[in-house]
XYZ file of C-alpha atoms in Angstrom:
534
model
C 24.618 35.096 -19.892
C 23.064 33.755 -23.088
C 24.243 30.576 -24.450
C 23.498 29.454 -27.961
C 22.587 25.897 -28.409
C 22.831 24.975 -32.112
C 20.727 21.988 -33.554
C 20.323 19.333 -31.045
C 18.479 16.058 -31.619
C 15.391 15.997 -29.347
C 14.255 12.479 -30.137
C 12.053 13.925 -33.107
C 14.080 12.466 -35.858
C 16.868 13.888 -37.839
C 14.775 15.827 -40.199
C 13.034 17.676 -37.453
C 16.114 19.425 -35.923
C 15.335 22.418 -33.864
C 17.560 25.256 -32.704
C 17.071 27.570 -29.692
C 18.787 28.880 -26.777
C 19.287 28.136 -23.140
C 19.396 31.094 -20.867
C 20.783 31.036 -17.479
C 20.092 33.713 -14.841
C 22.677 36.456 -14.239
C 23.728 35.002 -10.830
C 24.829 31.672 -12.560
C 28.515 30.783 -12.252
C 28.371 28.533 -15.262
C 32.013 28.363 -16.433
C 31.598 27.206 -20.106
C 28.898 25.450 -21.930
C 29.478 24.909 -25.666
C 27.070 22.418 -27.270
C 27.185 21.806 -30.889
C 25.459 19.762 -33.461
C 23.867 16.294 -33.478
C 25.335 14.491 -30.550
C 28.770 14.315 -31.898
C 31.510 13.724 -29.200
C 33.277 16.930 -29.726
C 30.881 18.692 -27.325
C 32.627 20.378 -24.361
C 30.486 20.609 -21.249
C 32.454 21.955 -18.237
C 31.441 23.573 -14.951
C 28.680 20.818 -14.424
C 30.958 18.036 -13.003
C 30.876 19.142 -9.396
C 29.151 16.620 -7.312
C 28.209 18.734 -4.435
C 27.607 22.124 -5.912
C 25.499 24.626 -4.102
C 21.763 23.509 -4.007
C 19.709 24.761 -6.992
C 16.291 23.862 -8.210
C 17.842 22.888 -11.540
C 19.342 19.392 -11.519
C 21.968 18.043 -14.050
C 21.290 14.474 -14.912
C 24.166 12.495 -16.502
C 24.726 9.029 -18.092
C 21.204 8.798 -19.564
C 20.544 5.791 -21.840
C 20.250 6.851 -25.470
C 16.716 5.932 -26.113
C 15.402 7.614 -22.889
C 12.292 9.739 -23.236
C 11.337 13.071 -21.629
C 8.364 11.353 -19.670
C 10.938 9.055 -17.918
C 13.165 11.883 -16.827
C 10.315 13.930 -15.580
C 9.016 10.881 -13.778
C 12.277 10.930 -11.763
C 11.267 14.389 -10.312
C 7.647 14.046 -9.945
C 7.641 12.271 -6.656
C 9.276 15.169 -5.097
C 7.267 18.043 -6.397
C 6.323 19.959 -9.366
C 8.662 19.715 -12.424
C 8.729 23.168 -14.059
C 11.058 22.763 -17.008
C 13.329 20.078 -18.712
C 15.955 20.377 -21.279
C 17.263 17.113 -22.921
C 20.798 17.048 -24.292
C 20.241 13.915 -26.287
C 23.596 13.499 -28.008
C 25.239 14.106 -24.575
C 22.990 11.604 -22.662
C 22.274 14.362 -20.217
C 19.410 16.529 -19.199
C 18.567 19.538 -17.059
C 15.483 19.130 -14.807
C 13.914 22.145 -13.049
C 11.735 21.672 -9.961
C 9.381 24.492 -8.694
C 11.428 24.861 -5.337
C 14.867 24.353 -4.180
C 13.518 22.286 -1.253
C 11.962 19.681 -3.827
C 15.394 19.544 -5.622
C 17.239 19.078 -2.307
C 14.890 16.201 -1.228
C 15.406 14.552 -4.762
C 19.136 14.822 -4.521
C 19.216 13.515 -1.027
C 17.096 10.597 -1.932
C 19.061 9.621 -5.023
C 22.235 9.871 -3.281
C 21.091 7.109 -0.878
C 19.340 5.089 -3.724
C 21.104 5.114 -7.114
C 18.345 5.964 -9.710
C 18.041 3.688 -12.717
C 16.494 4.380 -16.062
C 16.104 1.425 -18.351
C 18.318 -0.706 -16.106
C 21.283 1.743 -16.234
C 22.402 3.696 -13.263
C 22.237 7.585 -13.833
C 23.777 10.356 -11.975
C 21.990 13.435 -10.449
C 23.545 16.444 -8.926
C 22.809 20.230 -8.590
C 23.290 22.425 -11.627
C 25.139 25.733 -11.779
C 22.005 27.163 -13.354
C 19.691 28.545 -10.795
C 16.656 28.403 -13.261
C 16.197 27.000 -16.730
C 15.014 29.087 -19.509
C 14.231 27.303 -22.689
C 12.937 28.647 -25.944
C 9.762 26.772 -26.212
C 10.275 25.966 -29.939
C 13.428 24.417 -28.778
C 12.034 21.303 -27.253
C 8.217 21.198 -27.985
C 7.807 17.695 -27.100
C 9.378 17.952 -23.695
C 7.228 20.946 -23.211
C 4.168 19.177 -24.227
C 4.751 16.337 -21.902
C 5.516 18.803 -19.146
C 2.239 20.631 -19.714
C 0.208 17.317 -19.772
C 1.686 16.423 -16.497
C 1.463 19.702 -14.880
C -2.160 20.101 -16.096
C -3.277 16.941 -14.332
C -0.931 17.668 -11.306
C -3.306 20.541 -10.380
C -6.676 18.654 -10.758
C -7.728 16.269 -7.980
C -7.364 12.834 -8.951
C -8.921 10.137 -6.842
C -6.093 9.335 -4.712
C -4.528 12.780 -4.922
C -2.127 11.539 -7.423
C -1.840 12.538 -11.167
C -3.480 11.120 -14.105
C -2.101 12.137 -17.516
C -3.583 12.537 -20.911
C -2.909 9.429 -23.015
C -0.878 11.506 -25.407
C 1.720 12.355 -22.855
C 2.053 9.093 -20.920
C 0.393 5.973 -22.067
C -0.631 3.814 -19.029
C 2.175 1.410 -19.984
C 4.689 4.093 -19.435
C 3.456 5.074 -16.058
C 5.856 4.386 -13.139
C 2.898 3.554 -10.906
C 1.360 -0.037 -10.818
C -2.043 -0.857 -9.391
C -1.838 -4.180 -7.390
C -4.737 -6.320 -6.464
C -4.221 -9.411 -4.241
C -6.626 -12.298 -4.829
C -7.220 -15.157 -2.475
C -5.633 -13.409 0.416
C -5.608 -16.083 3.063
C -2.676 -14.561 4.717
C -2.166 -10.949 5.376
C 0.098 -9.086 2.896
C 1.617 -5.953 4.415
C 3.052 -2.930 2.896
C 6.622 -4.161 3.930
C 6.038 -7.456 2.047
C 5.042 -5.591 -1.149
C 8.089 -3.254 -0.841
C 10.407 -6.330 -0.420
C 9.012 -8.179 -3.434
C 8.840 -5.202 -5.815
C 12.143 -3.573 -4.755
C 13.677 -6.452 -6.838
C 12.871 -4.505 -10.045
C 13.920 -1.110 -8.998
C 13.776 1.558 -6.183
C 10.309 1.712 -4.914
C 9.417 5.300 -4.002
C 5.836 5.143 -2.656
C 3.182 2.757 -1.701
C -0.509 3.316 -0.743
C -2.591 0.344 0.325
C -6.407 0.472 0.570
C -9.372 -1.773 0.536
C -11.771 -1.322 -2.574
C -14.729 -3.448 -3.420
C -13.625 -5.685 -0.580
C -10.211 -6.428 -1.996
C -6.946 -5.462 -0.727
C -5.290 -3.149 -3.289
C -2.083 -1.066 -3.580
C -0.489 1.701 -5.741
C 3.064 1.362 -6.006
C 5.422 3.962 -7.627
C 8.820 3.193 -9.010
C 11.367 5.985 -10.021
C 11.180 4.743 -13.506
C 8.367 3.379 -15.666
C 10.589 0.616 -17.083
C 10.933 -0.892 -13.638
C 7.224 -0.839 -13.479
C 6.924 -2.654 -16.688
C 9.444 -5.331 -15.657
C 7.780 -5.856 -12.416
C 4.473 -6.214 -14.083
C 5.766 -8.753 -16.556
C 7.550 -10.980 -13.827
C 4.941 -10.758 -11.165
C 1.520 -10.431 -12.607
C -0.347 -13.681 -11.878
C 2.207 -15.110 -9.423
C 1.342 -16.209 -6.000
C 3.094 -14.761 -2.886
C 2.558 -17.790 -0.904
C 1.647 -21.411 -2.053
C -1.710 -21.264 -3.884
C -2.785 -18.018 -2.427
C -2.167 -14.326 -2.391
C -2.225 -13.963 -6.015
C -0.799 -10.669 -7.624
C -2.877 -9.018 -10.212
C -1.027 -6.115 -11.686
C -1.925 -3.260 -14.089
C -0.480 0.027 -14.992
C -2.119 2.861 -13.052
C -3.461 6.116 -14.731
C -1.637 7.997 -12.082
C 1.931 8.914 -12.665
C 2.507 10.225 -9.192
C 1.344 9.337 -5.797
C 0.630 11.838 -3.054
C 1.377 10.075 0.348
C 0.550 12.148 3.391
C 1.429 9.731 6.073
C 4.064 7.074 6.641
C 2.287 4.180 8.456
C 1.249 0.775 7.737
C -1.192 1.739 4.999
C 0.967 4.295 3.045
C 4.595 5.042 2.959
C 6.724 7.640 0.918
C 10.409 6.248 1.037
C 11.602 9.608 -0.170
C 10.143 11.407 2.845
C 11.076 9.648 6.148
C 10.034 12.950 7.867
C 6.234 12.330 7.230
C 3.964 11.927 10.201
C 2.209 8.713 10.924
C -1.195 10.347 10.987
C -3.701 9.511 13.612
C -5.083 6.750 11.379
C -2.529 4.317 12.683
C 0.672 4.011 14.439
C 3.703 3.773 12.010
C 5.233 0.300 12.155
C 7.311 0.111 15.255
C 11.056 0.639 14.253
C 11.993 -2.275 16.532
C 9.589 -4.685 14.656
C 10.714 -3.245 11.178
C 14.308 -3.977 12.317
C 13.561 -7.456 13.411
C 11.662 -8.141 10.063
C 14.668 -6.870 8.144
C 17.333 -9.024 10.255
C 15.306 -12.156 10.430
C 16.580 -14.473 7.645
C 15.084 -17.834 8.575
C 11.778 -18.737 6.942
C 10.079 -20.956 9.420
C 7.481 -22.990 7.558
C 5.480 -20.692 5.406
C 5.451 -22.240 1.974
C 6.606 -19.595 -0.444
C 5.604 -20.069 -4.047
C 8.235 -20.909 -6.663
C 8.202 -18.279 -9.235
C 9.981 -18.775 -12.559
C 12.460 -16.282 -13.892
C 13.185 -13.264 -11.868
C 11.996 -14.676 -8.677
C 13.091 -17.991 -7.198
C 10.730 -18.852 -4.297
C 9.202 -15.355 -4.535
C 12.894 -14.627 -4.172
C 12.699 -11.745 -2.150
C 16.023 -12.170 -0.507
C 15.944 -13.798 2.782
C 15.123 -10.944 4.900
C 12.378 -10.198 2.743
C 10.968 -13.660 2.722
C 11.143 -13.452 6.604
C 9.303 -10.270 6.480
C 6.555 -11.943 4.490
C 6.663 -14.781 6.821
C 6.523 -12.692 9.908
C 3.618 -10.956 8.280
C 1.788 -14.308 8.320
C 2.953 -14.822 11.845
C 5.315 -17.549 11.121
C 8.669 -16.275 12.108
C 10.323 -16.240 15.504
C 11.053 -12.722 16.322
C 12.877 -11.484 19.521
C 10.818 -11.839 22.473
C 8.039 -13.486 20.545
C 6.978 -17.199 20.720
C 7.795 -19.418 17.726
C 4.388 -19.163 16.060
C 4.389 -15.473 16.100
C 2.642 -13.575 18.935
C -0.862 -14.764 19.541
C -2.026 -12.082 21.946
C -3.382 -8.898 20.695
C -3.893 -5.546 22.593
C -7.209 -3.841 21.600
C -7.595 -0.204 22.852
C -9.867 2.723 22.537
C -12.981 0.329 23.213
C -16.248 1.755 24.317
C -16.124 0.505 27.880
C -19.826 1.044 28.528
C -20.757 -1.387 25.668
C -17.899 -3.990 25.153
C -17.962 -7.413 26.636
C -15.650 -10.408 26.330
C -18.473 -12.071 24.186
C -18.702 -9.210 21.633
C -14.830 -9.215 21.248
C -14.979 -12.952 20.938
C -17.594 -12.783 18.142
C -15.855 -10.065 16.198
C -12.240 -11.194 16.499
C -13.537 -14.800 15.838
C -14.168 -13.856 12.175
C -10.320 -13.850 11.715
C -9.320 -16.885 14.006
C -10.338 -18.940 16.856
C -10.182 -16.677 19.955
C -8.911 -18.611 23.021
C -9.282 -15.995 25.848
C -10.461 -12.483 26.304
C -9.620 -10.089 29.175
C -10.799 -6.673 29.515
C -8.315 -4.804 31.684
C -9.492 -4.174 35.223
C -7.852 -0.759 35.481
C -8.261 0.416 32.051
C -11.645 -0.896 30.710
C -11.148 0.581 27.286
C -8.495 -1.890 26.574
C -8.512 -5.765 26.269
C -6.085 -8.640 25.677
C -7.171 -11.188 23.128
C -5.465 -14.490 22.721
C -5.828 -16.118 19.309
C -5.002 -19.770 18.374
C -1.948 -18.777 16.422
C 0.340 -16.017 15.212
C -1.273 -16.028 11.790
C -4.614 -15.453 13.195
C -3.461 -12.675 15.330
C -1.816 -10.915 12.361
C -5.072 -11.418 10.260
C -7.225 -9.879 12.939
C -4.966 -6.992 13.423
C -4.706 -6.263 9.745
C -8.503 -6.414 9.259
C -9.669 -4.819 12.482
C -7.190 -2.102 13.251
C -9.026 1.224 12.679
C -12.453 -0.169 12.474
C -15.476 1.343 14.325
C -16.982 -0.841 17.233
C -19.809 0.595 19.302
C -19.077 4.108 17.872
C -15.254 4.132 18.644
C -12.344 3.653 16.300
C -10.476 0.624 17.781
C -6.725 0.088 17.739
C -5.388 -3.364 17.469
C -1.613 -4.105 18.000
C 0.433 -7.115 19.149
C 0.589 -7.418 22.901
C 4.020 -8.058 24.688
C 2.163 -10.706 26.741
C 2.583 -14.461 25.540
C -0.663 -15.540 26.835
C -3.785 -14.270 28.800
C -3.894 -15.283 32.387
C -7.024 -16.441 33.917
C -8.100 -15.145 37.281
C -6.984 -17.282 40.254
C -9.329 -19.909 41.450
C -12.307 -18.347 43.560
C -11.386 -14.739 42.334
C -14.307 -12.911 40.886
C -13.066 -10.452 38.225
C -16.542 -9.255 37.388
C -16.641 -11.293 34.256
C -14.074 -9.283 32.563
C -11.929 -12.491 31.663
C -13.459 -15.292 29.702
C -12.065 -18.643 28.515
C -13.415 -19.547 25.009
C -10.970 -22.401 24.491
C -13.687 -25.079 24.145
C -16.409 -22.806 22.335
C -18.431 -24.551 19.730
C -18.255 -21.483 17.627
C -14.690 -21.569 16.503
C -14.697 -21.051 12.721
C -11.194 -22.463 11.860
C -11.173 -25.818 14.094
C -11.643 -27.980 11.054
C -8.584 -28.127 8.674
C -9.574 -27.256 5.120
C -12.901 -25.763 6.417
C -14.566 -23.404 3.752
C -14.324 -20.670 6.222
C -10.620 -20.369 5.498
C -11.554 -19.201 1.907
C -14.064 -16.621 3.023
C -11.953 -14.421 5.180
C -12.601 -10.901 4.078
C -12.132 -7.303 5.487
C -15.072 -5.887 7.272
C -17.658 -4.703 4.653
C -21.257 -3.269 4.712
C -22.424 -6.467 3.014
C -22.864 -9.584 5.230
C -23.116 -13.160 4.214
C -25.776 -15.071 6.058
C -25.972 -18.867 6.168
C -27.810 -21.704 7.924
C -31.103 -20.060 7.403
C -34.224 -22.376 7.930
C -36.825 -22.655 5.156
C -39.530 -20.918 7.385
C -37.558 -17.750 7.696
C -38.419 -15.034 4.944
C -36.637 -11.996 3.705
C -38.659 -9.668 5.872
C -37.985 -11.628 9.034
C -34.293 -11.096 8.446
C -34.638 -7.607 7.343
C -36.582 -6.823 10.569
C -33.941 -8.781 12.612
C -31.003 -6.772 11.231
C -32.705 -3.486 11.417
C -33.126 -4.095 15.131
C -29.526 -3.985 15.613
C -29.709 -0.154 14.963
C -28.756 0.216 11.537
C -30.553 0.391 8.053
C -30.806 -2.599 5.778
C -30.044 -1.330 2.286
C -30.286 -4.340 0.226
C -31.097 -8.227 0.489
C -30.740 -11.201 -1.810
C -31.477 -14.816 -1.148
C -29.022 -17.410 -2.797
C -31.047 -20.011 -4.917
C -31.414 -22.555 -2.251
C -32.684 -19.926 0.400
C -30.194 -21.428 2.958
C -27.820 -18.398 2.426
C -28.367 -14.724 1.645
C -26.510 -11.396 1.263
C -27.558 -8.594 3.483
C -26.287 -4.957 2.924
C -26.301 -2.490 5.881
C -25.700 1.208 5.166
C -22.203 1.364 6.704
C -19.257 -0.880 7.627
C -19.811 0.055 11.223
C -23.491 -0.999 11.271
C -22.468 -4.365 9.657
C -19.946 -4.923 12.274
C -22.558 -4.267 15.010
C -25.006 -6.595 13.232
C -22.464 -9.320 12.982
C -21.671 -8.968 16.802
C -25.285 -9.155 17.686
C -26.640 -11.661 15.387
C -23.808 -14.270 14.641
C -25.135 -17.580 16.170
C -28.640 -16.141 16.632
C -31.148 -18.917 17.162
C -33.638 -18.700 14.279
C -35.581 -21.692 15.596
C -35.780 -25.191 14.133
C -32.312 -25.567 15.649
C -30.801 -23.394 13.285
C -28.296 -20.775 14.459
C -27.603 -18.003 11.960
C -23.989 -17.879 10.698
C -22.904 -14.283 9.787
C -19.608 -13.219 8.079
C -18.391 -10.349 5.965
C -18.758 -10.712 2.179
C -16.569 -9.619 -0.560
C -19.710 -9.126 -2.884
C -21.972 -6.261 -3.146
C -25.591 -6.507 -3.965
């Protein structure tokens, strides 16, 4: 069948009317399609009003806002796969979008039947078209084709986080549906779920990828619509998630589509619940996720008051609760009021690990009270922190890090406390009580240490260095831990320094070995992870 489409406005201005044709393949059961000029209301458009037609890789999109652009319509399809064609029917506020595969189209329809898509704050409707494919005369909608080509061209190149950057002419960064979020002053952990709760206020969040770059927690977050991204940026940039900390810094990403391979606590594709969790980390336990969602009381985490769109980061109660739970402040079923304080650490190197080494490493993120290496399973240990916030902090920073050559797993334990062995019972030094240790970093309220909590990094911050100790002494000392010292820099007063190992794993090892090392003259070396590089 061959339908003529007489002049249609393609958003190019009335003096640039184009005419052309839409062809549908012979197996199309299109009943009647008559499209006449310039968006008058006398167009008939039948045969496309079935909501549940047979699946097709061509989708029919209705109720589009008048001023919507091709880019915005293409962005609806991108999260689901390659978009191969588009036809805008401006006057009818409709469009046809063709995806590369029927499977992608089915995923898209299924997703948007659960989450109503919005463009420019208006709900729109997506269904299968009767067309099996869309053939457009390229002169018909040059602009749409140009945008498509730009997007497709870059979709095939390997952008850094296998997403898609786009040439400026096609999509200016301000039109990208993807935001880049950096969190400054991260004194409490901010989880992927907290970000989802906060940003969902501005539209459907399709995908989130979190990562640490330059020792800062960052995220890429993709909306179904660039306008939602713009609104979220306007409302949230510069706001604090919690009182006086966890400040959001938001920019448009150069990517227009994120490619998420795993659904776990580091990345998630909400359009693809079927994705594996990857070996990197277990996906969030569904029971915990449900508890987060149900919990509506906020037990004592001060949440920042944000003007306008967000009252106290007015993620709805459930969201505030998830944020609070993330910082270990919410009572969850089976968990003590302060959040669970006991961590289960597994996949440890049982030849090397000691309670002392775990105390030192986990002590970077909280005051470790007790450590118990399990008697029957010496590659696992229970670690009791001083409060739930500290256990969350340690879990978010240390899960997946390498200690003594093995990638350790850190999860919340079902135990409430770590039991000490009964009086007179020797457990071969596997359990140790550190309750009265002089080495706790967070005993003093308001201590500077609270402001210097950073993820494990190759660069270490050294302090409490006596005047007699020179750079060479420290380089030699740290090289003896089995790694390579890449760079060193004293601060002006020579009491502090930055020292860079060649890998994060080497830095973790050096911190375990040398934190509290006696440098003489009654100076014990203090070692922590730095956010700076040399």
